[in-house]
mmCIF file of C-alpha atoms in Angstrom:
data_model
loop_
_atom_site.group_PDB
_atom_site.id
_atom_site.type_symbol
_atom_site.label_atom_id
_atom_site.label_comp_id
_atom_site.label_asym_id
_atom_site.label_seq_id
_atom_site.Cartn_x
_atom_site.Cartn_y
_atom_site.Cartn_z
ATOM 1 C CA MET A 1 101.490 209.201 152.617
ATOM 2 C CA HIS A 2 97.914 208.869 154.593
ATOM 3 C CA SER A 3 96.403 212.191 154.183
ATOM 4 C CA LEU A 4 93.375 213.437 156.909
ATOM 5 C CA ALA A 5 91.434 214.857 154.858
ATOM 6 C CA LYS A 6 90.280 211.480 153.059
ATOM 7 C CA ALA A 7 89.971 210.026 156.417
ATOM 8 C CA GLY A 8 86.565 211.495 157.272
ATOM 9 C CA MET A 9 84.885 214.424 159.267
ATOM 10 C CA ILE A 10 83.564 214.024 162.937
ATOM 11 C CA ALA A 11 82.779 217.049 163.545
ATOM 12 C CA SER A 12 82.164 221.146 161.950
ATOM 13 C CA LEU A 13 83.402 224.562 162.906
ATOM 14 C CA LEU A 14 81.770 227.597 162.158
ATOM 15 C CA PHE A 15 79.354 227.780 159.190
ATOM 16 C CA SER A 16 78.991 228.271 154.833
ATOM 17 C CA SER A 17 78.920 225.867 152.355
ATOM 18 C CA LEU A 18 82.864 226.005 152.030
ATOM 19 C CA ALA A 19 84.734 223.034 153.562
ATOM 20 C CA TYR A 20 88.104 224.109 154.060
ATOM 21 C CA ALA A 21 90.096 220.529 153.496
ATOM 22 C CA ALA A 22 92.705 220.083 156.224
ATOM 23 C CA GLY A 23 96.361 219.521 155.348
ATOM 24 C CA ILE A 24 97.325 216.920 157.719
ATOM 25 C CA ASN A 25 100.035 213.555 156.209
ATOM 26 C CA ILE A 26 100.766 210.845 158.023
ATOM 27 C CA GLY A 27 103.289 209.230 157.512
ATOM 28 C CA ALA A 28 102.444 205.400 157.827
ATOM 29 C CA THR A 29 98.859 203.974 157.916
ATOM 30 C CA ARG A 30 99.883 201.700 160.928
ATOM 31 C CA VAL A 31 102.132 201.300 163.680
ATOM 32 C CA ILE A 32 103.906 197.572 163.800
ATOM 33 C CA TYR A 33 104.779 198.177 168.006
ATOM 34 C CA HIS A 34 107.658 195.306 168.175
ATOM 35 C CA GLY A 35 107.853 193.894 171.609
ATOM 36 C CA ASP A 36 111.473 194.126 171.801
ATOM 37 C CA ALA A 37 111.751 198.374 171.734
ATOM 38 C CA LYS A 38 111.321 200.950 173.683
ATOM 39 C CA ASP A 39 109.013 203.314 171.892
ATOM 40 C CA GLU A 40 107.598 203.374 167.437
ATOM 41 C CA SER A 41 107.729 206.314 166.221
ATOM 42 C CA LEU A 42 105.697 208.040 163.387
ATOM 43 C CA SER A 43 105.547 211.033 161.256
ATOM 44 C CA ILE A 44 103.140 214.070 160.767
ATOM 45 C CA SER A 45 103.381 217.291 158.873
ATOM 46 C CA ASN A 46 101.277 220.415 157.991
ATOM 47 C CA ASN A 47 101.171 220.493 153.946
ATOM 48 C CA ASP A 48 99.227 223.766 154.501
ATOM 49 C CA THR A 49 99.359 227.458 155.303
ATOM 50 C CA VAL A 50 97.575 227.358 158.268
ATOM 51 C CA PRO A 51 98.867 226.013 161.637
ATOM 52 C CA TYR A 52 96.255 223.556 163.026
ATOM 53 C CA LEU A 53 95.883 221.457 166.252
ATOM 54 C CA VAL A 54 97.019 217.983 166.445
ATOM 55 C CA GLN A 55 95.319 215.494 169.353
ATOM 56 C CA SER A 56 96.328 212.060 169.602
ATOM 57 C CA TRP A 57 95.511 209.224 171.666
ATOM 58 C CA ALA A 58 95.718 204.946 171.974
ATOM 59 C CA GLN A 59 92.544 202.959 172.610
ATOM 60 C CA SER A 60 90.780 199.918 171.911
ATOM 61 C CA ILE A 61 87.840 199.111 170.215
ATOM 62 C CA SER A 62 85.827 195.955 170.240
ATOM 63 C CA ASP A 63 84.056 194.388 167.258
ATOM 64 C CA SER A 64 80.174 195.974 169.428
ATOM 65 C CA GLY A 65 82.755 199.377 169.171
ATOM 66 C CA VAL A 66 82.778 199.786 173.033
ATOM 67 C CA VAL A 67 85.787 201.987 173.896
ATOM 68 C CA GLY A 68 88.627 201.302 176.194
ATOM 69 C CA ASP A 69 91.973 202.261 177.415
ATOM 70 C CA ALA A 70 95.051 200.764 175.782
ATOM 71 C CA PRO A 71 98.372 200.245 177.315
ATOM 72 C CA PHE A 72 100.085 202.446 175.423
ATOM 73 C CA MET A 73 100.977 206.768 175.567
ATOM 74 C CA VAL A 74 101.451 208.532 172.484
ATOM 75 C CA THR A 75 103.490 211.864 173.129
ATOM 76 C CA PRO A 76 103.068 214.667 172.276
ATOM 77 C CA PRO A 77 99.381 213.939 172.881
ATOM 78 C CA LEU A 78 98.261 218.040 172.250
ATOM 79 C CA PHE A 79 100.596 220.099 169.862
ATOM 80 C CA ARG A 80 100.554 223.193 167.351
ATOM 81 C CA LEU A 81 101.555 222.111 164.340
ATOM 82 C CA ASP A 82 102.320 225.217 161.780
ATOM 83 C CA GLY A 83 102.188 225.222 158.584
ATOM 84 C CA GLY A 84 104.577 223.178 156.534
ATOM 85 C CA GLN A 85 106.330 222.538 160.052
ATOM 86 C CA LYS A 86 106.966 218.820 160.745
ATOM 87 C CA ASN A 87 106.615 216.992 163.923
ATOM 88 C CA VAL A 88 107.001 213.201 165.112
ATOM 89 C CA LEU A 89 104.539 210.984 167.759
ATOM 90 C CA ARG A 90 106.014 208.928 169.951
ATOM 91 C CA ILE A 91 103.750 205.362 171.166
ATOM 92 C CA ILE A 92 105.586 204.148 174.623
ATOM 93 C CA ARG A 93 104.162 201.041 176.035
ATOM 94 C CA THR A 94 102.827 201.692 179.673
ATOM 95 C CA GLY A 95 103.875 198.657 180.972
ATOM 96 C CA GLU A 96 100.242 196.320 180.799
ATOM 97 C CA ASN A 97 101.077 192.711 180.956
ATOM 98 C CA LEU A 98 100.468 191.454 177.386
ATOM 99 C CA PRO A 99 99.782 187.961 175.537
ATOM 100 C CA GLU A 100 103.665 187.061 174.478
ATOM 101 C CA ASP A 101 102.525 184.389 171.982
ATOM 102 C CA ARG A 102 100.512 186.341 169.568
ATOM 103 C CA GLU A 103 99.504 189.580 168.211
ATOM 104 C CA SER A 104 97.229 192.476 169.949
ATOM 105 C CA LEU A 105 95.592 195.020 168.041
ATOM 106 C CA TYR A 106 94.331 198.709 169.136
ATOM 107 C CA TRP A 107 93.827 202.081 167.473
ATOM 108 C CA LEU A 108 95.631 204.835 167.104
ATOM 109 C CA ASP A 109 93.536 207.963 166.508
ATOM 110 C CA ILE A 110 94.688 211.320 165.312
ATOM 111 C CA LYS A 111 92.336 214.228 165.363
ATOM 112 C CA SER A 112 93.313 217.238 163.003
ATOM 113 C CA ILE A 113 91.890 221.189 164.180
ATOM 114 C CA PRO A 114 92.624 224.435 161.884
ATOM 115 C CA ARG A 115 93.178 226.867 163.214
ATOM 116 C CA THR A 116 89.931 229.887 163.976
ATOM 117 C CA ASP A 117 90.863 233.670 162.921
ATOM 118 C CA PRO A 118 88.948 235.880 164.927
ATOM 119 C CA ASN A 119 89.377 238.896 161.990
ATOM 120 C CA ASP A 120 88.055 236.487 159.324
ATOM 121 C CA LYS A 121 84.854 237.621 158.045
ATOM 122 C CA ARG A 122 84.155 235.335 155.566
ATOM 123 C CA ASN A 123 81.454 232.607 155.181
ATOM 124 C CA ILE A 124 83.908 229.447 155.572
ATOM 125 C CA LEU A 125 83.128 225.637 157.059
ATOM 126 C CA LYS A 126 86.139 224.986 158.503
ATOM 127 C CA LEU A 127 86.297 221.320 159.942
ATOM 128 C CA ALA A 128 88.106 218.808 162.691
ATOM 129 C CA VAL A 129 89.453 215.708 160.785
ATOM 130 C CA LYS A 130 90.399 212.492 162.913
ATOM 131 C CA ALA A 131 91.534 209.417 161.434
ATOM 132 C CA GLU A 132 92.075 205.981 162.866
ATOM 133 C CA PHE A 133 94.912 203.543 162.581
ATOM 134 C CA LYS A 134 95.759 200.392 163.748
ATOM 135 C CA LEU A 135 98.356 199.690 166.576
ATOM 136 C CA ILE A 136 99.589 196.203 166.598
ATOM 137 C CA TYR A 137 101.979 194.920 169.412
ATOM 138 C CA ARG A 138 104.324 192.164 168.425
ATOM 139 C CA PRO A 139 105.081 189.867 170.351
ATOM 140 C CA LYS A 140 109.367 189.854 170.405
ATOM 141 C CA ALA A 141 108.909 186.295 170.221
ATOM 142 C CA LEU A 142 107.181 186.765 166.830
ATOM 143 C CA THR A 143 109.843 186.669 164.214
ATOM 144 C CA GLN A 144 107.769 186.353 160.972
ATOM 145 C CA THR A 145 105.315 188.744 159.102
ATOM 146 C CA PRO A 146 101.658 187.376 158.377
ATOM 147 C CA GLU A 147 102.799 187.760 154.863
ATOM 148 C CA GLU A 148 105.253 184.816 155.314
ATOM 149 C CA VAL A 149 102.353 182.709 157.040
ATOM 150 C CA THR A 150 98.864 183.740 155.328
ATOM 151 C CA GLU A 151 98.847 180.716 152.977
ATOM 152 C CA LYS A 152 98.063 179.086 156.777
ATOM 153 C CA LEU A 153 94.058 180.014 156.955
ATOM 154 C CA GLN A 154 92.201 177.621 156.543
ATOM 155 C CA TRP A 155 89.173 178.639 154.275
ATOM 156 C CA SER A 156 85.098 176.997 154.032
ATOM 157 C CA ARG A 157 81.787 177.927 153.330
ATOM 158 C CA GLN A 158 78.813 177.064 155.304
ATOM 159 C CA GLY A 159 75.856 178.390 153.677
ATOM 160 C CA ASN A 160 75.492 182.030 152.573
ATOM 161 C CA GLU A 161 78.805 182.418 154.453
ATOM 162 C CA LEU A 162 82.467 181.719 153.997
ATOM 163 C CA VAL A 163 84.817 181.616 157.025
ATOM 164 C CA VAL A 164 88.126 181.526 158.039
ATOM 165 C CA ASN A 165 90.093 180.454 160.558
ATOM 166 C CA ASN A 166 93.757 181.580 161.183
ATOM 167 C CA PRO A 167 95.897 179.128 163.428
ATOM 168 C CA THR A 168 99.043 181.340 163.410
ATOM 169 C CA PRO A 169 99.624 184.036 166.167
ATOM 170 C CA TYR A 170 99.411 187.039 163.556
ATOM 171 C CA TYR A 171 96.279 189.566 163.082
ATOM 172 C CA MET A 172 95.551 189.362 158.838
ATOM 173 C CA ASN A 173 94.207 192.297 157.863
ATOM 174 C CA PHE A 174 93.065 191.790 154.531
ATOM 175 C CA ALA A 175 93.274 193.967 150.849
ATOM 176 C CA ASP A 176 90.826 192.187 149.069
ATOM 177 C CA ILE A 177 88.785 188.755 149.808
ATOM 178 C CA ALA A 178 87.059 186.825 146.482
ATOM 179 C CA ILE A 179 85.595 183.923 145.549
ATOM 180 C CA GLY A 180 84.909 182.409 141.988
ATOM 181 C CA GLY A 181 85.739 186.533 141.070
ATOM 182 C CA HIS A 182 83.354 187.681 143.319
ATOM 183 C CA LYS A 183 84.819 190.461 145.437
ATOM 184 C CA LEU A 184 83.593 190.502 149.174
ATOM 185 C CA LYS A 185 82.318 194.174 150.625
ATOM 186 C CA LYS A 186 84.517 195.097 153.180
ATOM 187 C CA PRO A 187 86.319 191.862 154.370
ATOM 188 C CA ARG A 188 87.794 193.874 157.356
ATOM 189 C CA TYR A 189 90.749 191.190 158.927
ATOM 190 C CA VAL A 190 90.841 187.800 161.162
ATOM 191 C CA ALA A 191 92.519 188.243 164.688
ATOM 192 C CA PRO A 192 95.026 185.429 165.986
ATOM 193 C CA PHE A 193 93.718 181.912 167.068
ATOM 194 C CA GLY A 194 90.140 183.093 165.640
ATOM 195 C CA SER A 195 87.728 183.073 162.591
ATOM 196 C CA ALA A 196 85.281 186.044 160.406
ATOM 197 C CA ARG A 197 82.414 185.136 158.315
ATOM 198 C CA TYR A 198 81.319 186.879 155.561
ATOM 199 C CA SER A 199 78.410 187.183 153.293
ATOM 200 C CA LEU A 200 78.696 185.254 149.863
ATOM 201 C CA PRO A 201 77.577 187.443 146.978
ATOM 202 C CA ALA A 202 74.973 185.281 145.021
ATOM 203 C CA GLY A 203 75.668 183.121 143.648
ATOM 204 C CA ALA A 204 79.703 183.028 143.963
ATOM 205 C CA GLY A 205 81.180 179.233 144.025
ATOM 206 C CA GLY A 206 84.910 178.521 143.148
ATOM 207 C CA GLN A 207 88.281 179.574 144.032
ATOM 208 C CA ILE A 208 88.970 181.348 146.727
ATOM 209 C CA THR A 209 91.403 183.978 146.207
ATOM 210 C CA TRP A 210 92.939 186.970 148.905
ATOM 211 C CA SER A 211 95.480 189.453 149.619
ATOM 212 C CA ILE A 212 96.732 190.797 152.989
ATOM 213 C CA ILE A 213 98.132 194.664 153.876
ATOM 214 C CA ASN A 214 101.500 194.186 154.469
ATOM 215 C CA ASP A 215 103.464 196.080 157.550
ATOM 216 C CA PHE A 216 103.579 198.879 155.518
ATOM 217 C CA GLY A 217 100.209 199.376 154.433
ATOM 218 C CA GLY A 218 100.911 197.678 150.738
ATOM 219 C CA THR A 219 99.398 194.964 149.758
ATOM 220 C CA GLU A 220 100.735 192.033 148.767
ATOM 221 C CA THR A 221 100.782 188.891 146.501
ATOM 222 C CA GLU A 222 97.303 187.339 145.638
ATOM 223 C CA HIS A 223 97.249 183.654 147.343
ATOM 224 C CA ARG A 224 94.695 181.104 146.208
ATOM 225 C CA THR A 225 92.961 177.645 147.555
ATOM 226 C CA PRO A 226 93.832 174.568 146.138
#
């Protein structure tokens, strides 16, 4: 389960120094939208005793941080979730043409806002919390998983950078990358048929090892270059 309380704070309401931790939990850390599916679902629950207003939407975000529209609709887009209650978000493709020879990456944002009681005179800081999840469209023709083809990644060292080329149609979301036992900081992912560059720690050299995050948000086997 992924707790929005740990995802990061985006805004504060009221005042004082007492933070109110969100009790919203999401049933996955990513959504794989299969090309032959009418929709995909994601469970959401409120483990707190107070109600929250939950807002959800999909968007595209470029490497430069530019935000754009996504060909997906999230329903319900805005709803109240009472304490101890559960609901299901449905992600629906809106019909835009997407590449059928590779995966496409979008983002699912979920924001939770705790109820403010106007009769509560205590100085309590309540926080709106937003979490961002990967939303990956996987065409019907792609019948494998990233883990099954991650050994095809091509690694090379160019100066003070480690370069990885991805000849597969899948996004490779890295959990860890290390060279000679030196772990790289925040390796992120490499796009289908694309490449990524990572700065090397001083003195790093030797065998490269990596592990990727699977469809369920877990870490798979550690892989090694020859």
